[in-house]
Short mmCIF file of C-alpha atoms in Angstrom, two decimals:
data_model
loop_
_atom_site.label_atom_id
_atom_site.label_comp_id
_atom_site.label_asym_id
_atom_site.label_seq_id
_atom_site.Cartn_x
_atom_site.Cartn_y
_atom_site.Cartn_z
CA MET A 1220 56.38 111.36 57.73
CA GLN A 1221 58.07 113.96 59.96
CA GLU A 1222 61.37 115.53 59.19
CA ALA A 1223 62.18 116.26 62.72
CA LEU A 1224 61.90 114.82 66.07
CA THR A 1225 59.39 116.07 68.46
CA PRO A 1226 58.96 116.14 72.34
CA GLY A 1227 56.63 113.06 71.84
CA HIS A 1228 59.57 111.30 70.16
CA LEU A 1229 61.72 112.12 73.03
CA LYS A 1230 59.15 110.65 75.58
CA LYS A 1231 58.92 107.61 73.51
CA ALA A 1232 62.65 107.16 73.48
CA LYS A 1233 62.85 107.70 77.28
CA LEU A 1234 60.26 104.94 77.80
CA MET A 1235 61.97 102.73 75.31
CA PHE A 1236 65.27 103.12 77.63
CA PHE A 1237 63.51 100.86 80.14
CA PHE A 1238 63.89 98.07 77.69
CA THR A 1239 67.11 98.85 75.67
CA ARG A 1240 70.14 100.94 76.87
CA TYR A 1241 72.17 100.34 73.79
CA PRO A 1242 69.77 100.40 70.70
CA SER A 1243 71.28 100.17 67.11
CA SER A 1244 70.22 102.68 64.43
CA THR A 1245 68.51 99.88 62.75
CA LEU A 1246 66.42 99.05 65.78
CA LEU A 1247 65.45 102.73 66.24
CA LYS A 1248 64.51 102.91 62.69
CA THR A 1249 61.94 100.17 63.31
CA TYR A 1250 60.38 101.98 66.19
CA PHE A 1251 60.21 105.48 64.86
CA LEU A 1252 58.31 104.68 61.74
CA ASP A 1253 56.67 108.32 61.36
CA VAL A 1254 60.25 109.79 61.05
CA GLN A 1255 62.02 110.57 57.79
CA PHE A 1256 65.45 109.18 58.72
CA SER A 1257 68.44 111.30 57.86
CA ARG A 1258 71.93 111.25 59.18
CA CYS A 1259 70.95 114.02 61.52
CA ILE A 1260 67.85 112.27 62.85
CA THR A 1261 69.74 109.00 63.38
CA SER A 1262 72.57 111.02 65.21
CA GLN A 1263 70.08 112.78 67.41
CA LEU A 1264 68.43 109.51 68.56
CA ILE A 1265 71.81 108.00 69.27
CA LYS A 1266 72.69 110.99 71.11
CA TRP A 1267 69.46 110.90 73.15
CA PHE A 1268 70.30 107.19 74.28
CA SER A 1269 73.87 108.27 75.02
CA ASN A 1270 72.54 110.85 77.41
CA PHE A 1271 70.06 108.50 79.02
CA ARG A 1272 72.82 106.06 79.71
CA GLU A 1273 75.07 108.78 81.04
CA PHE A 1274 72.25 109.93 83.50
CA TYR A 1275 71.62 106.31 84.45
CA TYR A 1276 75.16 105.38 85.19
CA ILE A 1277 75.84 108.60 87.13
CA GLN A 1278 72.79 107.91 89.40
CA VAL A 1279 73.70 104.21 89.86
CA GLU A 1280 77.40 105.12 90.73
CA LYS A 1281 76.23 107.75 93.22
CA PHE A 1282 73.89 105.27 95.04
CA ALA A 1283 76.71 102.51 95.05
CA ARG A 1284 79.18 104.96 96.63
CA GLN A 1285 76.44 105.98 99.04
CA ALA A 1286 75.92 102.33 100.03
CA LEU A 1287 79.65 101.81 100.76
CA LEU A 1288 79.59 105.00 102.97
CA GLU A 1289 76.65 103.38 104.86
CA GLY A 1290 78.63 100.28 105.62
CA VAL A 1291 77.08 97.91 103.15
CA VAL A 1292 79.54 95.07 102.53
CA ASP A 1293 77.67 92.47 100.36
CA ALA A 1294 76.70 93.58 96.83
CA CYS A 1295 73.96 91.05 96.70
CA THR A 1296 71.95 92.95 99.33
CA LEU A 1297 71.66 95.96 96.94
CA GLN A 1298 68.36 95.70 95.12
CA VAL A 1299 66.35 98.16 93.13
CA SER A 1300 62.66 98.01 94.02
CA ARG A 1301 59.82 100.27 93.04
CA ASP A 1302 60.01 102.04 96.34
CA SER A 1303 63.84 102.59 96.30
CA GLU A 1304 65.26 106.12 96.06
CA LEU A 1305 67.33 105.14 93.04
CA PHE A 1306 64.17 103.82 91.30
CA ARG A 1307 62.45 107.08 92.07
CA ALA A 1308 65.29 109.12 90.61
CA LEU A 1309 65.46 107.14 87.43
CA ASN A 1310 61.53 106.91 86.96
CA MET A 1311 61.31 110.73 87.52
CA HIS A 1312 63.92 111.31 84.67
CA TYR A 1313 62.44 108.76 82.23
CA ASN A 1314 58.76 108.39 83.20
CA LYS A 1315 58.19 112.03 84.59
CA GLY A 1316 54.51 111.67 84.81
CA ASN A 1317 54.75 108.23 86.19
CA ASP A 1318 52.07 106.99 83.82
CA PHE A 1319 53.91 104.04 82.45
CA GLU A 1320 54.38 100.77 84.18
CA VAL A 1321 58.15 100.30 84.37
CA PRO A 1322 58.99 96.69 83.38
CA GLY A 1323 60.17 94.35 86.15
CA ARG A 1324 63.24 93.36 84.02
CA PHE A 1325 64.36 96.98 84.25
CA LEU A 1326 64.56 96.77 88.08
CA GLU A 1327 66.52 93.56 87.68
CA VAL A 1328 68.97 95.23 85.28
CA ALA A 1329 69.27 98.30 87.57
CA SER A 1330 69.97 96.04 90.50
CA LEU A 1331 72.65 94.20 88.68
CA THR A 1332 74.11 97.60 87.55
CA LEU A 1333 74.15 98.80 91.08
CA GLN A 1334 75.81 95.69 92.38
CA GLU A 1335 78.57 95.85 89.57
CA PHE A 1336 79.30 99.51 90.45
CA PHE A 1337 79.35 98.73 94.23
CA SER A 1338 81.75 95.84 93.67
CA ALA A 1339 84.02 97.73 91.37
CA VAL A 1340 84.39 100.84 93.76
CA ARG A 1341 84.63 98.54 96.83
CA ALA A 1342 87.56 96.70 95.01
CA GLY A 1343 89.19 100.03 94.22
CA LYS A 1344 88.92 99.54 90.47
CA ASP A 1345 87.82 103.21 90.09
CA ALA A 1346 91.32 104.23 90.30
CA ASP A 1347 91.65 103.04 86.82
CA PRO A 1348 90.42 105.59 84.19
CA SER A 1349 88.57 102.94 82.27
CA TRP A 1350 87.19 101.13 85.12
CA LYS A 1351 83.53 101.43 84.03
CA LYS A 1352 84.07 99.78 80.60
CA PRO A 1353 83.52 96.13 81.88
CA ILE A 1354 80.34 97.34 83.63
CA TYR A 1355 79.00 98.84 80.34
CA LYS A 1356 79.87 95.65 78.54
CA ILE A 1357 77.92 93.57 80.90
CA ILE A 1358 74.92 95.93 80.89
CA SER A 1359 74.77 96.21 77.07
CA LYS A 1360 74.11 92.50 76.90
CA LEU A 1361 70.94 92.93 79.08
CA ASP A 1362 68.66 94.78 76.74
CA SER A 1363 65.15 93.32 76.30
CA ASP A 1364 62.89 93.16 73.50
CA ILE A 1365 60.83 96.42 73.08
CA PRO A 1366 56.94 95.80 73.01
CA GLU A 1367 55.38 95.95 69.55
CA GLY A 1368 53.14 98.74 70.70
CA PHE A 1369 56.15 101.14 70.65
CA LYS A 1370 56.14 100.86 66.82
CA ALA A 1371 52.81 102.84 66.54
CA ALA A 1372 53.32 106.43 65.62
CA ARG A 1373 50.95 107.35 68.52
CA CYS A 1374 52.43 104.86 70.89
CA SER A 1375 52.90 107.21 73.80
CA GLN A 1376 49.13 107.72 74.13
CA GLU A 1377 48.38 104.01 73.75
CA LEU A 1378 51.16 102.94 76.09
CA LEU A 1379 50.10 105.23 78.74
CA ARG A 1380 46.41 104.22 78.63
CA SER A 1381 47.41 100.51 79.35
#
């Protein structure tokens, strides 16, 4: 049991973000079995996911605003694919070595997030200080099951090999 989080734990958490953007502390405890949980450890993991979400939403909003400037009018035409700039930015942040196969479901969630941001900005909802909250609520319901392999203490090496 470790009493502190390591760079390996950070990498694991980043990869888990592809499946869950809003993990509960209970969920985190089931996937970090090699960590001696304390209030501090739990807070740090929750903070990591909060930071991951912040980066994610900043990137998506930036691309939504760019699409508007480029004259896109239909949100449904906005899709995040493996060769899109938005995917590259997100993948570089969460999967720096590009040695993990990002699940297709993440692309679907990212596409929906992009469409929601685009529609909200296009409708002028960004004039309201809390305009992002409805988007967060939608996205929070789209978390997927995290593969069992993430429960292993050495999951990073195992997942990266597959």
